[in-house]
Amino acid sequence: MVCILRTVPAICKAKCKAKAGLAAALLCFSAAALAADAQLPGTATANVANAASKACRGTIYLTFDTGSQSQAEFIASTLRKYRIKASFFLANEKTTRGDYSLSPEWAGYWKQLVADGHAFGSHTFDHVYVQSDAPDGRIRLKPQFGAQAGQSLLWTPAQYCEELKRVDQRFLQLTGQHLDPYWRAPGGKLTPGLSAAGAACGYAHVGWAPAGFSGDELSSEKFSNASLLQRMLRDLKDGDIVMAHLGIWSRRDPWAPANLEPLIQGLQQKSFCFATLREHPLYRLKK
């Protein structure tokens, strides 16, 4: 028989020559293939992720909202390194580059995330915060960006629906793909009227678990990265949705560079796996 392997330890080569049995040959091949894979770039991390996925005792759903985008590339590359799929909620927010997160300059970034298999939802185009429901059925809101930034506006549910769909239209222009039918209100704030408007527009609202609040928008002087990480690793449980941002202007000690990889590793060590909202029991897409 012949052993056809990329890189085979000498002991395995000898066994392959010495043993003619099919079972022994297959065993030899498997061991050598694993040894070869371990030498390939990036496979060590992938093997850790794959090993964890075989013994899942629960699933965690990582989600990221747009923001200053200062950590956007780091977060994307970290997810790629561990072969983890997450969900992103998009608004057209001002970035540290001086442009906006849904500007044409970001098309390549979003296209790569699409190719990586992530899920995407609307975060309202101008990052519009809800204030209250009006007696006439309209909703009082305040955009953070755009032509009406900082103004208190009264919108009908139909107008709010258009705001949600503006993100989908821009995402289609940038990537050639539509958003998934999810949305997240800025700040996670809802009113009965706003909830009804999103549902009538065909979008399911996605919040996050108390343990899934990353704290990346809190003061780093009062809430250290180490304390935030410890809390999440201690409290996260099966089915929890985690929320973080692609960058926060106000936090001096950024959360993602210090905490994202240790969080992933710590959860994998506890036999948690990761998935997008497309696989979440409450938000699973019907096929």
mmCIF file of C-alpha atoms in Angstrom:
data_model
loop_
_atom_site.group_PDB
_atom_site.id
_atom_site.type_symbol
_atom_site.label_atom_id
_atom_site.label_comp_id
_atom_site.label_asym_id
_atom_site.label_seq_id
_atom_site.Cartn_x
_atom_site.Cartn_y
_atom_site.Cartn_z
ATOM 1 C CA MET A 1 0.000 0.000 0.000
ATOM 2 C CA VAL A 2 1.040 3.619 -0.425
ATOM 3 C CA CYS A 3 0.751 6.437 2.118
ATOM 4 C CA ILE A 4 -0.131 9.716 0.409
ATOM 5 C CA LEU A 5 0.328 12.521 2.933
ATOM 6 C CA ARG A 6 1.464 16.121 2.869
ATOM 7 C CA THR A 7 3.806 16.011 5.864
ATOM 8 C CA VAL A 8 4.047 12.733 7.751
ATOM 9 C CA PRO A 9 6.058 12.028 10.891
ATOM 10 C CA ALA A 10 8.763 9.431 10.346
ATOM 11 C CA ILE A 11 7.196 6.992 12.799
ATOM 12 C CA CYS A 12 3.945 7.076 10.865
ATOM 13 C CA LYS A 13 5.745 6.480 7.576
ATOM 14 C CA ALA A 14 7.329 3.422 9.058
ATOM 15 C CA LYS A 15 4.018 2.096 10.350
ATOM 16 C CA CYS A 16 2.374 2.663 6.998
ATOM 17 C CA LYS A 17 5.010 0.564 5.327
ATOM 18 C CA ALA A 18 4.934 -2.119 7.974
ATOM 19 C CA LYS A 19 1.171 -2.579 8.280
ATOM 20 C CA ALA A 20 -0.925 -3.603 5.329
ATOM 21 C CA GLY A 21 -4.283 -3.601 7.129
ATOM 22 C CA LEU A 22 -6.805 -1.041 5.897
ATOM 23 C CA ALA A 23 -7.846 -0.046 9.414
ATOM 24 C CA ALA A 24 -4.244 0.567 10.426
ATOM 25 C CA ALA A 25 -3.610 2.579 7.293
ATOM 26 C CA LEU A 26 -6.656 4.783 7.877
ATOM 27 C CA LEU A 27 -5.627 5.338 11.482
ATOM 28 C CA CYS A 28 -2.166 6.279 10.366
ATOM 29 C CA PHE A 29 -3.530 8.659 7.748
ATOM 30 C CA SER A 30 -5.807 10.421 10.240
ATOM 31 C CA ALA A 31 -3.055 10.942 12.790
ATOM 32 C CA ALA A 32 -0.644 12.240 10.174
ATOM 33 C CA ALA A 33 -3.214 14.517 8.592
ATOM 34 C CA LEU A 34 -3.901 16.102 11.958
ATOM 35 C CA ALA A 35 -0.185 16.577 12.497
ATOM 36 C CA ALA A 36 0.105 18.206 9.084
ATOM 37 C CA ASP A 37 -2.869 20.484 9.715
ATOM 38 C CA ALA A 38 -1.362 21.630 12.993
ATOM 39 C CA GLN A 39 1.568 23.029 10.991
ATOM 40 C CA LEU A 40 -0.588 25.055 8.602
ATOM 41 C CA PRO A 41 -1.028 28.804 9.288
ATOM 42 C CA GLY A 42 -4.148 29.582 11.299
ATOM 43 C CA THR A 43 -5.177 25.972 11.829
ATOM 44 C CA ALA A 44 -4.284 25.820 15.514
ATOM 45 C CA THR A 45 -7.011 28.326 16.367
ATOM 46 C CA ALA A 46 -9.456 26.651 14.012
ATOM 47 C CA ASN A 47 -8.804 23.290 15.638
ATOM 48 C CA VAL A 48 -9.611 24.788 19.038
ATOM 49 C CA ALA A 49 -12.864 26.199 17.675
ATOM 50 C CA ASN A 50 -13.778 22.932 15.985
ATOM 51 C CA ALA A 51 -13.039 20.928 19.111
ATOM 52 C CA ALA A 52 -15.254 23.214 21.149
ATOM 53 C CA SER A 53 -18.082 22.938 18.598
ATOM 54 C CA LYS A 54 -18.142 19.155 18.936
ATOM 55 C CA ALA A 55 -19.054 19.354 22.611
ATOM 56 C CA CYS A 56 -21.368 22.368 22.816
ATOM 57 C CA ARG A 57 -23.206 22.741 26.077
ATOM 58 C CA GLY A 58 -24.796 25.949 24.915
ATOM 59 C CA THR A 59 -24.764 28.686 22.274
ATOM 60 C CA ILE A 60 -23.843 32.350 22.615
ATOM 61 C CA TYR A 61 -24.921 34.930 20.028
ATOM 62 C CA LEU A 62 -22.397 37.728 19.514
ATOM 63 C CA THR A 63 -23.854 40.944 18.096
ATOM 64 C CA PHE A 64 -22.139 44.213 17.210
ATOM 65 C CA ASP A 65 -23.647 47.657 16.629
ATOM 66 C CA THR A 66 -21.902 50.232 14.484
ATOM 67 C CA GLY A 67 -20.230 53.125 16.267
ATOM 68 C CA SER A 68 -16.998 55.012 15.713
ATOM 69 C CA GLN A 69 -15.733 51.935 13.773
ATOM 70 C CA SER A 70 -12.340 52.315 15.465
ATOM 71 C CA GLN A 71 -12.337 48.594 16.332
ATOM 72 C CA ALA A 72 -14.158 47.374 13.224
ATOM 73 C CA GLU A 73 -11.184 45.762 11.500
ATOM 74 C CA PHE A 74 -9.931 44.173 14.701
ATOM 75 C CA ILE A 75 -13.325 42.640 15.469
ATOM 76 C CA ALA A 76 -13.742 41.296 11.938
ATOM 77 C CA SER A 77 -10.282 39.725 11.897
ATOM 78 C CA THR A 78 -10.759 38.181 15.352
ATOM 79 C CA LEU A 79 -14.045 36.583 14.340
ATOM 80 C CA ARG A 80 -12.355 35.311 11.179
ATOM 81 C CA LYS A 81 -9.440 33.916 13.190
ATOM 82 C CA TYR A 82 -11.773 31.837 15.344
ATOM 83 C CA ARG A 83 -14.193 31.083 12.498
ATOM 84 C CA ILE A 84 -17.068 32.566 14.481
ATOM 85 C CA LYS A 85 -20.226 33.953 12.903
ATOM 86 C CA ALA A 86 -21.863 36.997 14.524
ATOM 87 C CA SER A 87 -24.669 39.463 13.807
ATOM 88 C CA PHE A 88 -24.219 43.155 13.007
ATOM 89 C CA PHE A 89 -26.668 46.051 13.390
ATOM 90 C CA LEU A 90 -25.932 48.934 11.052
ATOM 91 C CA ALA A 91 -26.505 52.680 11.236
ATOM 92 C CA ASN A 92 -24.791 55.394 9.230
ATOM 93 C CA GLU A 93 -22.620 56.676 12.082
ATOM 94 C CA LYS A 94 -19.659 59.035 11.951
ATOM 95 C CA THR A 95 -16.356 57.148 12.133
ATOM 96 C CA THR A 96 -12.830 57.912 13.284
ATOM 97 C CA ARG A 97 -11.832 58.021 9.606
ATOM 98 C CA GLY A 98 -13.944 61.134 9.100
ATOM 99 C CA ASP A 99 -16.534 59.353 6.957
ATOM 100 C CA TYR A 100 -19.652 57.344 7.886
ATOM 101 C CA SER A 101 -20.064 53.633 8.513
ATOM 102 C CA LEU A 102 -22.287 53.200 5.460
ATOM 103 C CA SER A 103 -20.212 55.395 3.165
ATOM 104 C CA PRO A 104 -18.949 53.830 -0.086
ATOM 105 C CA GLU A 105 -15.481 53.649 1.512
ATOM 106 C CA TRP A 106 -16.815 50.905 3.813
ATOM 107 C CA ALA A 107 -18.210 48.736 1.009
ATOM 108 C CA GLY A 108 -15.214 46.387 1.061
ATOM 109 C CA TYR A 109 -15.513 45.881 4.791
ATOM 110 C CA TRP A 110 -19.200 44.957 4.651
ATOM 111 C CA LYS A 111 -18.716 42.777 1.574
ATOM 112 C CA GLN A 112 -16.062 40.757 3.384
ATOM 113 C CA LEU A 113 -18.345 40.277 6.380
ATOM 114 C CA VAL A 114 -21.079 39.063 4.029
ATOM 115 C CA ALA A 115 -18.619 36.605 2.497
ATOM 116 C CA ASP A 116 -17.660 35.449 5.990
ATOM 117 C CA GLY A 117 -21.279 34.408 6.632
ATOM 118 C CA HIS A 118 -22.395 36.909 9.260
ATOM 119 C CA ALA A 119 -25.967 38.194 9.738
ATOM 120 C CA PHE A 120 -27.032 41.852 9.438
ATOM 121 C CA GLY A 121 -29.876 43.993 10.768
ATOM 122 C CA SER A 122 -31.007 47.616 10.804
ATOM 123 C CA HIS A 123 -30.008 50.025 13.567
ATOM 124 C CA THR A 124 -31.900 52.903 11.865
ATOM 125 C CA PHE A 125 -30.035 54.901 9.246
ATOM 126 C CA ASP A 126 -29.445 58.080 11.272
ATOM 127 C CA HIS A 127 -29.170 56.283 14.648
ATOM 128 C CA VAL A 128 -32.575 57.569 15.719
ATOM 129 C CA TYR A 129 -33.383 57.488 19.444
ATOM 130 C CA VAL A 130 -36.988 57.149 20.589
ATOM 131 C CA GLN A 131 -38.288 59.658 23.132
ATOM 132 C CA SER A 132 -41.969 58.871 23.621
ATOM 133 C CA ASP A 133 -45.226 57.846 21.984
ATOM 134 C CA ALA A 134 -47.547 60.697 21.023
ATOM 135 C CA PRO A 135 -51.328 60.547 21.694
ATOM 136 C CA ASP A 136 -52.105 60.685 17.974
ATOM 137 C CA GLY A 137 -50.220 57.459 17.187
ATOM 138 C CA ARG A 138 -47.032 59.119 16.055
ATOM 139 C CA ILE A 139 -43.658 58.597 17.727
ATOM 140 C CA ARG A 140 -41.359 61.308 19.048
ATOM 141 C CA LEU A 141 -37.752 60.644 18.002
ATOM 142 C CA LYS A 142 -34.361 62.352 17.837
ATOM 143 C CA PRO A 143 -31.788 61.424 15.144
ATOM 144 C CA GLN A 144 -28.139 61.479 16.168
ATOM 145 C CA PHE A 145 -26.868 61.937 12.604
ATOM 146 C CA GLY A 146 -28.166 63.191 9.280
ATOM 147 C CA ALA A 147 -29.798 66.428 8.175
ATOM 148 C CA GLN A 148 -32.125 66.519 11.200
ATOM 149 C CA ALA A 149 -29.562 65.522 13.833
ATOM 150 C CA GLY A 150 -30.455 66.681 17.334
ATOM 151 C CA GLN A 151 -34.009 67.676 16.418
ATOM 152 C CA SER A 152 -37.064 66.273 18.182
ATOM 153 C CA LEU A 153 -39.341 64.906 15.458
ATOM 154 C CA LEU A 154 -42.790 63.345 15.270
ATOM 155 C CA TRP A 155 -42.949 60.412 12.852
ATOM 156 C CA THR A 156 -45.712 58.096 11.814
ATOM 157 C CA PRO A 157 -45.057 54.335 12.013
ATOM 158 C CA ALA A 158 -44.722 54.383 8.216
ATOM 159 C CA GLN A 159 -41.979 57.015 8.417
ATOM 160 C CA TYR A 160 -40.108 54.940 10.975
ATOM 161 C CA CYS A 161 -40.406 51.928 8.700
ATOM 162 C CA GLU A 162 -38.782 53.930 5.927
ATOM 163 C CA GLU A 163 -35.940 54.793 8.293
ATOM 164 C CA LEU A 164 -35.349 51.098 8.980
ATOM 165 C CA LYS A 165 -35.452 50.305 5.277
ATOM 166 C CA ARG A 166 -32.962 53.037 4.391
ATOM 167 C CA VAL A 167 -30.263 50.852 5.927
ATOM 168 C CA ASP A 168 -31.370 47.888 3.835
ATOM 169 C CA GLN A 169 -31.293 49.981 0.660
ATOM 170 C CA ARG A 170 -27.779 51.271 1.371
ATOM 171 C CA PHE A 171 -26.549 47.802 2.371
ATOM 172 C CA LEU A 172 -27.865 46.424 -0.921
ATOM 173 C CA GLN A 173 -25.979 49.142 -2.804
ATOM 174 C CA LEU A 174 -22.759 48.398 -0.912
ATOM 175 C CA THR A 175 -22.852 44.599 -0.889
ATOM 176 C CA GLY A 176 -25.519 43.354 -3.293
ATOM 177 C CA GLN A 177 -27.314 41.699 -0.364
ATOM 178 C CA HIS A 178 -30.373 42.612 1.695
ATOM 179 C CA LEU A 179 -30.386 42.775 5.466
ATOM 180 C CA ASP A 180 -31.873 40.010 7.557
ATOM 181 C CA PRO A 181 -35.301 40.932 9.030
ATOM 182 C CA TYR A 182 -33.911 42.179 12.361
ATOM 183 C CA TRP A 183 -33.572 45.596 13.935
ATOM 184 C CA ARG A 184 -32.218 47.074 17.131
ATOM 185 C CA ALA A 185 -33.336 50.432 18.445
ATOM 186 C CA PRO A 186 -30.425 52.727 19.369
ATOM 187 C CA GLY A 187 -29.742 52.379 23.057
ATOM 188 C CA GLY A 188 -32.072 49.397 23.065
ATOM 189 C CA LYS A 189 -34.867 51.793 24.027
ATOM 190 C CA LEU A 190 -38.413 50.903 22.998
ATOM 191 C CA THR A 191 -41.927 52.219 23.455
ATOM 192 C CA PRO A 192 -45.144 50.337 22.637
ATOM 193 C CA GLY A 193 -45.558 52.475 19.535
ATOM 194 C CA LEU A 194 -42.008 51.923 18.355
ATOM 195 C CA SER A 195 -42.238 48.163 18.893
ATOM 196 C CA ALA A 196 -45.443 48.045 16.872
ATOM 197 C CA ALA A 197 -43.899 50.139 14.085
ATOM 198 C CA GLY A 198 -40.925 47.786 13.740
ATOM 199 C CA ALA A 199 -43.122 44.692 13.746
ATOM 200 C CA ALA A 200 -45.491 46.174 11.156
ATOM 201 C CA CYS A 201 -42.437 46.875 8.984
ATOM 202 C CA GLY A 202 -41.476 43.200 9.072
ATOM 203 C CA TYR A 203 -38.503 43.488 11.419
ATOM 204 C CA ALA A 204 -38.034 41.525 14.650
ATOM 205 C CA HIS A 205 -36.471 43.600 17.420
ATOM 206 C CA VAL A 206 -33.346 42.133 19.022
ATOM 207 C CA GLY A 207 -32.188 43.242 22.445
ATOM 208 C CA TRP A 208 -29.525 41.555 24.560
ATOM 209 C CA ALA A 209 -29.209 39.577 27.778
ATOM 210 C CA PRO A 210 -28.282 41.431 30.985
ATOM 211 C CA ALA A 211 -25.113 39.325 31.132
ATOM 212 C CA GLY A 212 -24.516 40.075 27.457
ATOM 213 C CA PHE A 213 -24.043 43.806 27.977
ATOM 214 C CA SER A 214 -20.352 44.229 27.179
ATOM 215 C CA GLY A 215 -20.067 47.587 28.920
ATOM 216 C CA ASP A 216 -17.926 48.931 26.095
ATOM 217 C CA GLU A 217 -19.697 52.293 26.264
ATOM 218 C CA LEU A 218 -19.134 52.748 30.003
ATOM 219 C CA SER A 219 -16.355 54.768 31.586
ATOM 220 C CA SER A 220 -13.139 52.751 31.595
ATOM 221 C CA GLU A 221 -12.104 54.535 34.780
ATOM 222 C CA LYS A 222 -15.119 53.131 36.625
ATOM 223 C CA PHE A 223 -15.499 49.837 34.757
ATOM 224 C CA SER A 224 -12.204 48.218 33.832
ATOM 225 C CA ASN A 225 -11.966 45.777 30.956
ATOM 226 C CA ALA A 226 -10.876 43.062 33.373
ATOM 227 C CA SER A 227 -13.982 43.472 35.530
ATOM 228 C CA LEU A 228 -16.287 43.514 32.506
ATOM 229 C CA LEU A 229 -14.696 40.349 31.133
ATOM 230 C CA GLN A 230 -14.900 38.550 34.481
ATOM 231 C CA ARG A 231 -18.589 39.384 34.812
ATOM 232 C CA MET A 232 -19.449 38.127 31.334
ATOM 233 C CA LEU A 233 -17.522 34.887 31.688
ATOM 234 C CA ARG A 234 -19.206 34.277 35.034
ATOM 235 C CA ASP A 235 -22.785 35.135 34.075
ATOM 236 C CA LEU A 236 -23.314 34.279 30.391
ATOM 237 C CA LYS A 237 -25.513 31.243 29.807
ATOM 238 C CA ASP A 238 -26.933 29.227 26.944
ATOM 239 C CA GLY A 239 -28.972 31.338 24.515
ATOM 240 C CA ASP A 240 -27.693 34.715 25.693
ATOM 241 C CA ILE A 241 -27.220 37.535 23.187
ATOM 242 C CA VAL A 242 -24.081 39.649 23.642
ATOM 243 C CA MET A 243 -23.987 43.294 22.543
ATOM 244 C CA ALA A 244 -20.858 45.311 21.797
ATOM 245 C CA HIS A 245 -19.923 48.068 19.348
ATOM 246 C CA LEU A 246 -17.473 48.404 16.490
ATOM 247 C CA GLY A 247 -15.965 51.303 18.374
ATOM 248 C CA ILE A 248 -17.020 53.821 21.030
ATOM 249 C CA TRP A 249 -15.866 57.426 21.015
ATOM 250 C CA SER A 250 -16.034 58.026 24.757
ATOM 251 C CA ARG A 251 -14.258 54.980 26.234
ATOM 252 C CA ARG A 252 -10.554 55.685 26.743
ATOM 253 C CA ASP A 253 -9.535 52.031 27.152
ATOM 254 C CA PRO A 254 -11.247 50.260 24.230
ATOM 255 C CA TRP A 255 -13.131 47.084 25.102
ATOM 256 C CA ALA A 256 -12.581 44.902 22.043
ATOM 257 C CA PRO A 257 -8.742 44.725 21.858
ATOM 258 C CA ALA A 258 -8.559 43.711 25.513
ATOM 259 C CA ASN A 259 -11.658 41.557 25.894
ATOM 260 C CA LEU A 260 -12.985 40.030 22.676
ATOM 261 C CA GLU A 261 -10.408 37.281 22.241
ATOM 262 C CA PRO A 262 -10.269 36.338 25.970
ATOM 263 C CA LEU A 263 -14.078 36.263 25.977
ATOM 264 C CA ILE A 264 -14.166 33.894 23.014
ATOM 265 C CA GLN A 265 -11.467 31.673 24.488
ATOM 266 C CA GLY A 266 -13.077 31.620 27.918
ATOM 267 C CA LEU A 267 -16.487 30.706 26.530
ATOM 268 C CA GLN A 268 -14.996 27.997 24.340
ATOM 269 C CA GLN A 269 -13.229 26.548 27.359
ATOM 270 C CA LYS A 270 -16.654 26.346 29.012
ATOM 271 C CA SER A 271 -17.873 24.451 25.901
ATOM 272 C CA PHE A 272 -20.003 27.245 24.495
ATOM 273 C CA CYS A 273 -20.418 27.588 20.740
ATOM 274 C CA PHE A 274 -21.352 30.650 18.693
ATOM 275 C CA ALA A 275 -23.997 31.321 16.041
ATOM 276 C CA THR A 276 -25.783 34.155 14.261
ATOM 277 C CA LEU A 277 -29.325 35.239 15.019
ATOM 278 C CA ARG A 278 -30.397 33.192 12.013
ATOM 279 C CA GLU A 279 -30.012 30.154 14.284
ATOM 280 C CA HIS A 280 -31.517 31.708 17.432
ATOM 281 C CA PRO A 281 -34.790 30.010 18.525
ATOM 282 C CA LEU A 282 -36.624 33.353 18.645
ATOM 283 C CA TYR A 283 -35.232 34.755 15.397
ATOM 284 C CA ARG A 284 -34.458 31.669 13.314
ATOM 285 C CA LEU A 285 -35.127 32.222 9.622
ATOM 286 C CA LYS A 286 -37.637 29.885 8.061
ATOM 287 C CA LYS A 287 -36.242 27.922 5.129
#
